[in-house]
Tab-separated table of C-alpha atoms in Angstrom:
chain	number	residue	atom	x	y	z
A	58	MET	CA	-0.113	-0.139	0.158
A	59	SER	CA	1.299	3.564	-0.803
A	60	ALA	CA	2.106	6.389	1.405
A	61	LEU	CA	-1.018	8.124	0.038
A	62	GLU	CA	-3.501	5.151	0.873
A	63	GLY	CA	-3.334	6.044	4.661
A	64	PRO	CA	-3.312	3.831	7.596
A	65	THR	CA	-4.627	0.311	7.856
A	66	LEU	CA	-6.106	0.380	11.179
A	67	HIS	CA	-8.156	3.234	12.707
A	68	VAL	CA	-9.415	2.542	16.496
A	69	ARG	CA	-11.901	4.799	18.191
A	70	GLY	CA	-13.199	5.024	21.335
A	71	HIS	CA	-10.793	4.818	24.474
A	72	VAL	CA	-7.577	4.407	24.344
A	73	ILE	CA	-6.008	4.193	27.388
A	74	VAL	CA	-2.031	5.279	27.555
A	75	GLY	CA	-1.226	5.186	30.912
A	76	ASP	CA	-2.372	5.964	34.096
A	77	ASP	CA	-5.264	8.528	34.395
A	78	ARG	CA	-4.519	8.872	30.802
A	79	GLU	CA	-6.751	8.127	28.055
A	80	VAL	CA	-6.839	9.547	24.403
A	81	GLY	CA	-9.910	8.980	21.726
A	82	ASP	CA	-8.488	7.842	18.461
A	83	LEU	CA	-5.183	5.777	17.250
A	84	TRP	CA	-4.061	5.241	13.838
A	85	VAL	CA	-1.735	2.204	12.935
A	86	LYS	CA	0.111	2.476	9.596
A	87	ASP	CA	3.308	-0.020	8.826
A	88	GLY	CA	3.036	-1.369	12.237
A	89	ARG	CA	3.294	1.733	13.882
A	90	ILE	CA	1.059	3.602	16.267
A	91	SER	CA	0.134	7.546	15.400
A	92	LEU	CA	-2.031	9.206	18.146
A	93	THR	CA	-2.757	12.239	15.317
A	94	ARG	CA	-5.213	11.974	12.248
A	95	PRO	CA	-3.511	11.259	9.262
A	96	SER	CA	-3.946	14.329	6.808
A	97	ALA	CA	-4.940	11.626	4.213
A	98	GLN	CA	-7.169	8.251	4.912
A	99	GLY	CA	-7.481	5.367	2.563
A	100	THR	CA	-10.475	3.753	1.490
A	101	ASN	CA	-9.323	0.206	2.900
A	102	MET	CA	-9.140	1.317	6.651
A	103	VAL	CA	-9.875	-1.121	9.351
A	104	GLU	CA	-12.026	0.434	11.945
A	105	LEU	CA	-11.889	-1.035	15.506
A	106	GLU	CA	-13.948	0.384	18.454
A	107	GLY	CA	-14.013	-0.111	22.244
A	108	TRP	CA	-11.438	0.465	25.107
A	109	VAL	CA	-7.955	-0.345	24.199
A	110	LEU	CA	-4.938	-1.295	26.531
A	111	PRO	CA	-1.146	-1.368	25.754
A	112	GLY	CA	-0.542	-5.380	25.304
A	113	LEU	CA	-0.702	-7.252	28.321
A	114	VAL	CA	1.969	-8.441	30.098
A	115	ASP	CA	3.193	-12.046	31.805
A	116	VAL	CA	6.086	-11.432	33.622
A	117	HIS	CA	6.251	-15.197	35.031
A	118	CYS	CA	5.478	-17.362	32.315
A	119	HIS	CA	7.438	-20.391	30.970
A	120	VAL	CA	7.535	-20.774	27.310
A	121	GLY	CA	9.168	-24.187	26.746
A	122	LEU	CA	8.206	-25.962	29.929
A	123	GLY	CA	5.906	-28.832	30.269
A	124	ALA	CA	4.983	-30.817	33.610
A	125	GLN	CA	8.058	-33.320	32.985
A	126	GLY	CA	10.777	-30.524	31.652
A	127	ALA	CA	11.233	-29.233	28.195
A	128	VAL	CA	9.011	-29.438	25.407
A	129	ASP	CA	9.154	-29.750	21.757
A	130	ALA	CA	9.228	-26.368	19.724
A	131	ALA	CA	5.846	-27.181	18.076
A	132	THR	CA	4.213	-27.557	21.879
A	133	ALA	CA	6.294	-24.122	22.806
A	134	GLN	CA	4.895	-22.597	19.963
A	135	ASP	CA	1.520	-23.434	20.735
A	136	GLN	CA	1.978	-22.413	24.510
A	137	ALA	CA	3.288	-18.854	22.791
A	138	VAL	CA	0.024	-18.588	20.329
A	139	THR	CA	-1.988	-19.556	23.666
A	140	ASP	CA	-0.862	-16.221	25.353
A	141	ARG	CA	-0.836	-14.434	22.525
A	142	ASP	CA	-4.703	-14.984	21.973
A	143	SER	CA	-5.345	-14.531	25.332
A	144	GLY	CA	-3.932	-10.612	24.820
A	145	VAL	CA	-0.528	-11.347	26.319
A	146	LEU	CA	1.914	-9.516	23.881
A	147	LEU	CA	4.806	-9.503	26.152
A	148	VAL	CA	6.031	-12.036	28.034
A	149	ARG	CA	9.194	-12.401	30.656
A	150	ASP	CA	9.915	-16.454	30.282
A	151	ALA	CA	11.238	-16.845	34.257
A	152	GLY	CA	13.274	-19.593	33.261
A	153	SER	CA	13.062	-22.636	30.604
A	154	PRO	CA	14.785	-25.791	29.862
A	155	LEU	CA	14.277	-25.041	26.037
A	156	ASP	CA	16.198	-22.483	24.168
A	157	THR	CA	13.504	-20.405	22.994
A	158	ARG	CA	15.772	-17.842	21.110
A	159	TRP	CA	14.145	-18.724	17.873
A	160	VAL	CA	10.796	-17.161	19.184
A	161	HIS	CA	12.297	-13.483	18.763
A	162	GLY	CA	12.316	-14.499	14.851
A	163	ARG	CA	8.723	-14.840	14.796
A	164	ARG	CA	6.403	-11.830	14.047
A	165	ASP	CA	3.377	-13.746	14.668
A	166	LEU	CA	4.358	-14.298	18.286
A	167	PRO	CA	4.466	-12.413	21.659
A	168	ARG	CA	7.632	-10.708	22.304
A	169	LEU	CA	9.941	-12.901	24.641
A	170	VAL	CA	12.107	-11.910	27.121
A	171	ARG	CA	14.205	-14.563	28.332
A	172	ALA	CA	15.775	-15.064	31.820
A	173	GLY	CA	17.593	-18.037	30.511
A	174	ARG	CA	17.285	-21.765	32.780
A	175	HIS	CA	16.343	-21.728	36.522
A	176	LEU	CA	19.497	-22.013	38.445
A	177	ALA	CA	19.111	-24.488	41.181
A	178	ARG	CA	20.880	-27.342	43.495
A	179	PRO	CA	20.519	-31.038	42.888
A	180	LYS	CA	17.427	-33.076	44.621
A	181	ARG	CA	16.621	-29.287	45.560
A	182	TYR	CA	14.192	-28.114	42.815
A	183	LEU	CA	11.429	-29.888	40.040
A	184	ARG	CA	13.497	-32.565	38.061
A	185	GLY	CA	14.544	-31.429	34.548
A	186	TYR	CA	13.209	-27.825	35.216
A	187	GLY	CA	16.557	-26.127	36.350
A	188	LEU	CA	20.347	-26.157	35.750
A	189	GLU	CA	21.457	-28.002	38.835
A	190	LEU	CA	24.712	-26.910	40.362
A	191	ASP	CA	26.705	-29.447	42.281
A	192	ASP	CA	28.520	-27.000	44.181
A	193	VAL	CA	27.210	-23.759	45.370
A	194	ALA	CA	30.697	-21.887	44.431
A	195	GLN	CA	29.641	-22.587	40.853
A	196	LEU	CA	26.456	-19.990	40.990
A	197	PRO	CA	28.338	-16.814	39.845
A	198	GLU	CA	29.688	-18.269	36.891
A	199	ALA	CA	26.411	-19.725	35.942
A	200	VAL	CA	24.742	-16.552	36.753
A	201	ARG	CA	27.256	-14.835	34.565
A	202	ARG	CA	26.615	-17.289	31.893
A	203	GLU	CA	22.683	-17.338	31.573
A	204	ALA	CA	22.982	-13.095	31.667
A	205	ARG	CA	25.085	-13.569	28.573
A	206	GLN	CA	22.845	-16.010	27.084
A	207	GLY	CA	19.270	-14.474	27.840
A	208	ASP	CA	17.688	-11.265	27.514
A	209	GLY	CA	18.725	-9.184	30.675
A	210	TRP	CA	17.474	-11.366	33.324
A	211	VAL	CA	18.441	-14.256	35.284
A	212	LYS	CA	16.584	-16.456	37.506
A	213	ILE	CA	17.789	-18.336	40.855
A	214	VAL	CA	15.648	-20.643	42.913
A	215	GLY	CA	16.265	-19.334	46.132
A	216	ASP	CA	14.507	-21.730	48.512
A	217	TRP	CA	12.947	-25.387	48.108
A	218	ILE	CA	12.263	-28.093	50.220
A	219	ASP	CA	15.048	-30.397	51.724
A	220	ARG	CA	14.462	-33.686	51.744
A	221	ASP	CA	17.335	-34.931	53.429
A	222	LEU	CA	16.017	-33.815	56.599
A	223	GLY	CA	13.350	-36.324	56.471
A	224	ALA	CA	9.725	-35.714	58.301
A	225	GLU	CA	11.532	-32.218	59.348
A	226	GLY	CA	12.254	-31.692	55.619
A	227	ASP	CA	10.687	-27.960	54.889
A	228	LEU	CA	11.807	-25.153	52.922
A	229	ARG	CA	15.425	-23.861	53.140
A	230	PRO	CA	17.250	-21.583	51.150
A	231	LEU	CA	19.802	-22.936	48.852
A	232	TRP	CA	22.686	-20.707	48.677
A	233	PRO	CA	25.007	-19.066	51.309
A	234	ASP	CA	24.563	-15.248	51.750
A	235	ASP	CA	27.944	-14.493	50.426
A	236	VAL	CA	27.631	-16.582	47.252
A	237	LEU	CA	24.076	-15.324	46.420
A	238	ALA	CA	25.624	-11.586	46.622
A	239	GLU	CA	28.783	-12.421	44.397
A	240	ALA	CA	25.899	-13.987	41.828
A	241	VAL	CA	23.789	-10.896	41.910
A	242	ALA	CA	26.840	-8.873	41.475
A	243	ALA	CA	27.894	-10.628	38.283
A	244	ALA	CA	24.646	-10.328	36.944
A	245	HIS	CA	24.420	-6.644	37.277
A	246	ALA	CA	27.848	-6.371	35.846
A	247	GLU	CA	26.858	-7.978	32.825
A	248	ALA	CA	23.910	-5.455	32.761
A	249	ALA	CA	20.797	-8.218	33.786
A	250	ARG	CA	18.674	-8.217	36.350
A	251	VAL	CA	18.144	-11.061	39.116
A	252	THR	CA	14.840	-12.342	40.161
A	253	VAL	CA	14.634	-15.170	42.393
A	254	HIS	CA	12.111	-17.675	43.429
A	255	ALA	CA	11.209	-17.250	46.976
A	256	PHE	CA	8.243	-19.410	49.001
A	257	SER	CA	9.973	-19.166	52.669
A	258	GLU	CA	10.343	-16.144	55.365
A	259	GLU	CA	13.697	-17.359	55.827
A	260	VAL	CA	15.429	-16.552	52.531
A	261	ILE	CA	14.009	-12.769	52.015
A	262	PRO	CA	16.750	-11.194	54.149
A	263	SER	CA	19.299	-12.668	52.263
A	264	LEU	CA	17.605	-11.240	48.584
A	265	LEU	CA	17.765	-7.870	50.018
A	266	ALA	CA	21.373	-8.250	51.460
A	267	ALA	CA	21.967	-9.560	47.956
A	268	GLY	CA	20.374	-6.571	46.029
A	269	VAL	CA	18.238	-8.655	43.776
A	270	ASP	CA	15.596	-7.056	41.228
A	271	GLY	CA	12.614	-9.144	41.821
A	272	ILE	CA	10.947	-11.675	43.957
A	273	GLU	CA	8.707	-14.324	42.450
A	274	HIS	CA	5.807	-15.440	44.675
A	275	GLY	CA	7.147	-13.666	47.772
A	276	THR	CA	4.490	-15.411	50.056
A	277	GLY	CA	7.264	-15.459	52.828
A	278	ILE	CA	7.906	-11.790	52.813
A	279	ASP	CA	7.405	-10.383	56.341
A	280	PRO	CA	5.420	-7.220	56.889
A	281	ASP	CA	8.489	-5.698	58.707
A	282	LEU	CA	10.605	-5.970	55.457
A	283	MET	CA	7.906	-4.677	53.074
A	284	TYR	CA	8.569	-1.015	53.492
A	285	GLU	CA	12.135	-1.784	52.547
A	286	ILE	CA	11.320	-3.795	49.669
A	287	SER	CA	9.217	-0.726	48.523
A	288	GLU	CA	12.098	1.571	49.006
A	289	ARG	CA	14.485	-0.341	47.402
A	290	GLY	CA	12.456	-0.827	44.185
A	291	VAL	CA	12.293	-4.249	44.248
A	292	ALA	CA	9.099	-6.086	42.096
A	293	VAL	CA	7.018	-8.779	43.421
A	294	THR	CA	5.177	-11.138	41.421
A	295	PRO	CA	2.591	-12.926	43.794
A	296	THR	CA	1.971	-15.746	41.152
A	297	LEU	CA	-1.410	-16.582	42.924
A	298	LEU	CA	-2.368	-19.030	40.680
A	299	GLN	CA	0.179	-21.167	41.504
A	300	ILE	CA	-0.138	-20.269	45.464
A	301	GLY	CA	-3.617	-21.784	44.783
A	302	GLN	CA	-1.793	-25.216	44.272
A	303	PHE	CA	-0.510	-25.052	47.845
A	304	GLU	CA	-3.343	-27.173	49.476
A	305	ALA	CA	-3.113	-29.921	46.993
A	306	ILE	CA	0.810	-29.866	47.874
A	307	ALA	CA	0.409	-29.967	51.457
A	308	ARG	CA	-2.333	-33.037	51.360
A	309	GLN	CA	0.628	-35.081	49.073
A	310	ALA	CA	3.204	-34.219	51.730
A	311	ASP	CA	1.358	-34.901	54.774
A	312	GLU	CA	2.583	-38.049	55.542
A	313	LYS	CA	6.194	-37.760	54.406
A	314	TYR	CA	6.998	-34.342	55.083
A	315	PRO	CA	4.317	-32.787	57.972
A	316	VAL	CA	6.581	-29.791	58.685
A	317	PHE	CA	6.397	-28.835	55.058
A	318	ALA	CA	2.804	-29.894	54.617
A	319	ALA	CA	1.771	-27.365	57.538
A	320	ARG	CA	3.995	-24.653	56.014
A	321	MET	CA	2.691	-24.988	52.482
A	322	ARG	CA	-1.129	-24.853	53.657
A	323	ARG	CA	-0.299	-21.352	56.013
A	324	LEU	CA	0.710	-20.030	52.990
A	325	HIS	CA	-2.208	-20.863	51.235
A	326	GLU	CA	-4.719	-19.758	53.770
A	327	ARG	CA	-3.299	-16.353	53.577
A	328	ARG	CA	-2.260	-15.849	50.491
A	329	HIS	CA	-4.702	-13.337	49.664
A	330	GLU	CA	-3.918	-11.294	52.677
A	331	GLN	CA	-0.290	-11.514	51.653
A	332	ALA	CA	-0.926	-10.017	48.267
A	333	ARG	CA	-2.856	-7.347	49.564
A	334	ALA	CA	-0.295	-6.482	52.029
A	335	LEU	CA	2.161	-6.399	49.086
A	336	TYR	CA	0.095	-3.790	47.135
A	337	GLU	CA	-0.800	-1.657	50.419
A	338	ALA	CA	2.823	-1.349	51.434
A	339	GLY	CA	3.474	0.660	48.177
A	340	ILE	CA	5.629	-2.434	46.501
A	341	GLN	CA	5.430	-2.744	42.640
A	342	ILE	CA	3.053	-5.519	42.006
A	343	LEU	CA	3.590	-7.582	38.576
A	344	VAL	CA	1.311	-10.017	36.956
A	345	GLY	CA	2.546	-13.401	36.304
A	346	THR	CA	0.528	-17.039	35.978
A	347	ASP	CA	3.505	-19.160	36.470
A	348	ALA	CA	2.111	-20.954	33.232
A	349	GLY	CA	4.377	-24.084	32.103
A	350	GLY	CA	4.724	-26.695	34.230
A	351	THR	CA	1.264	-27.514	35.931
A	352	ILE	CA	-0.404	-24.208	35.054
A	353	GLY	CA	-2.006	-23.720	31.379
A	354	HIS	CA	-0.911	-20.920	29.498
A	355	GLY	CA	-3.331	-17.987	28.904
A	356	ARG	CA	-4.482	-17.232	32.269
A	357	LEU	CA	-3.543	-13.913	32.628
A	358	ALA	CA	-6.909	-12.895	33.165
A	359	ASP	CA	-7.696	-15.695	35.629
A	360	GLU	CA	-4.628	-14.397	37.717
A	361	CYS	CA	-5.791	-10.372	37.439
A	362	ALA	CA	-9.303	-11.901	38.940
A	363	GLU	CA	-7.314	-13.699	41.783
A	364	LEU	CA	-5.201	-10.527	42.622
A	365	VAL	CA	-8.484	-8.328	42.797
A	366	ALA	CA	-10.124	-11.368	44.821
A	367	ALA	CA	-7.314	-10.357	47.608
A	368	GLY	CA	-8.167	-6.682	47.829
A	369	ILE	CA	-6.506	-5.074	45.153
A	370	PRO	CA	-8.224	-2.434	43.214
A	371	ASP	CA	-9.556	-3.746	39.535
A	372	ALA	CA	-7.729	-0.277	37.930
A	373	ALA	CA	-4.470	-1.001	39.851
A	374	VAL	CA	-4.442	-4.330	38.501
A	375	VAL	CA	-4.937	-3.673	34.937
A	376	ALA	CA	-2.407	-1.272	35.345
A	377	ALA	CA	0.354	-3.831	36.339
A	378	ALA	CA	-0.704	-6.141	33.760
A	379	SER	CA	-0.918	-3.730	30.893
A	380	TRP	CA	1.295	-0.301	30.726
A	381	GLN	CA	3.144	-0.739	34.290
A	382	GLY	CA	4.590	-4.191	33.303
A	383	ARG	CA	5.596	-3.153	29.935
A	384	GLU	CA	7.538	-0.213	31.606
A	385	TYR	CA	9.131	-2.647	33.788
A	386	LEU	CA	10.830	-4.475	31.266
A	387	GLY	CA	11.858	-1.490	29.270
A	388	TYR	CA	8.884	-1.696	26.608
A	389	THR	CA	7.047	1.417	25.269
A	390	SER	CA	3.377	1.503	25.325
A	391	LEU	CA	0.667	3.496	23.176
A	392	VAL	CA	2.920	6.050	22.275
A	393	GLU	CA	3.419	7.967	18.895
A	394	GLY	CA	5.763	5.967	16.669
A	395	ALA	CA	5.905	2.855	18.933
A	396	SER	CA	4.962	-0.801	17.992
A	397	ALA	CA	0.986	-1.352	17.442
A	398	ASP	CA	0.694	-4.286	19.959
A	399	PHE	CA	-2.503	-3.539	21.723
A	400	VAL	CA	-6.140	-5.274	23.205
A	401	VAL	CA	-9.522	-4.077	22.607
A	402	TYR	CA	-12.499	-4.577	24.719
A	403	PRO	CA	-16.031	-4.178	24.494
A	404	GLN	CA	-15.903	-2.647	28.060
A	405	ASP	CA	-13.776	-1.057	30.289
A	406	PRO	CA	-11.358	-3.554	32.266
A	407	ARG	CA	-10.393	-1.220	34.940
A	408	GLN	CA	-14.023	-1.284	35.998
A	409	ASP	CA	-14.270	-4.886	35.979
A	410	VAL	CA	-10.920	-7.372	35.462
A	411	GLY	CA	-13.171	-10.043	34.082
A	412	VAL	CA	-13.513	-8.052	30.764
A	413	LEU	CA	-9.868	-9.150	30.326
A	414	ARG	CA	-11.443	-12.644	29.508
A	415	ALA	CA	-13.321	-11.557	26.517
A	416	PRO	CA	-11.016	-9.415	23.815
A	417	THR	CA	-12.996	-8.214	20.735
A	418	ALA	CA	-9.324	-7.750	18.804
A	419	ILE	CA	-5.842	-8.453	19.354
A	420	VAL	CA	-3.125	-6.632	17.317
A	421	LEU	CA	0.635	-7.494	17.352
A	422	ARG	CA	2.995	-5.410	15.453
A	423	GLY	CA	0.336	-3.514	13.338
A	424	GLU	CA	-1.353	-7.125	12.299
A	425	ILE	CA	-4.870	-8.448	13.573
A	426	VAL	CA	-3.990	-11.641	15.212
A	427	ALA	CA	-7.068	-12.381	17.158
A	428	PRO	CA	-10.003	-13.224	16.877
A	429	HIS	CA	-9.103	-15.117	13.878
A	430	ALA	CA	-10.674	-14.231	10.286
A	431	GLY	CA	-12.269	-16.560	8.307
């Protein structure tokens, strides 16, 4: 199409460009956004109307991971398509045993920010998921390697059940404080950020002392540390869909690991209270489903509903799942000249996050990718 033919898309209604900022119209040409009406408009323009959000973000997702570990490329593609068709157009892959760099070359798949492989210890994480280090002293070099191979993020497993303790087995930190601090410094030296899996109370002081950038799950964050986390700008991803499975995990562990089972049950019972406390403390809340493994892809709307059930306002959850999450990962939203990655809804999801389950159009790189034509 020639330049004189005008834009290919015109979106009318409520274009949400950020916190309390909204414009009436948006145009797309050559995959780019314009917030000003073009001087010439073509006759083959597609019209869309509704409430428009910058593409949704799943900051804790595992493309390439299945219940038993790595999946094949075709399955990973299906996972990414499922995420895309739910409105998720930007994914931070928080650890995957599959090399998914090929996703970067696919214009029809969500933008992917890779964190490389989970870094763990033998028998101290899920089998087949992570890179298991025999010696804790290997962590800094492993972090350096993953930082160089990833997209600016590294994922460390901070705690897991220690089965060697028998019936007394419970969540325990995996790394000595000095090794963890050296590892985080190694990532920062490579211009990468570090996020850490953390269920327990015990591991949190070590993470803060080491200077981590993000905490995944955060079920054990003590209220006395929440202000410090907020002041340091450490973001937390509550992953309430995952925490919702803790009661089932506890039942499976009751006989062999009763101490661990009791802890998981406590964390499950107070999961909503914990998420609300994190939000009320001023901590930046990110939205992540923990899809992959035992949780299906495409469930960001369900995770948002869980956060609202915890007592976080709908509008705050939508912001975290859209423009705030994009900014956190270093991506633009609906600004002049940006890539046209957005989702159109029939009502305002800031009033009811349930609206996120039924987008009327999903646009990625300027192309309508869902609902599918024909």
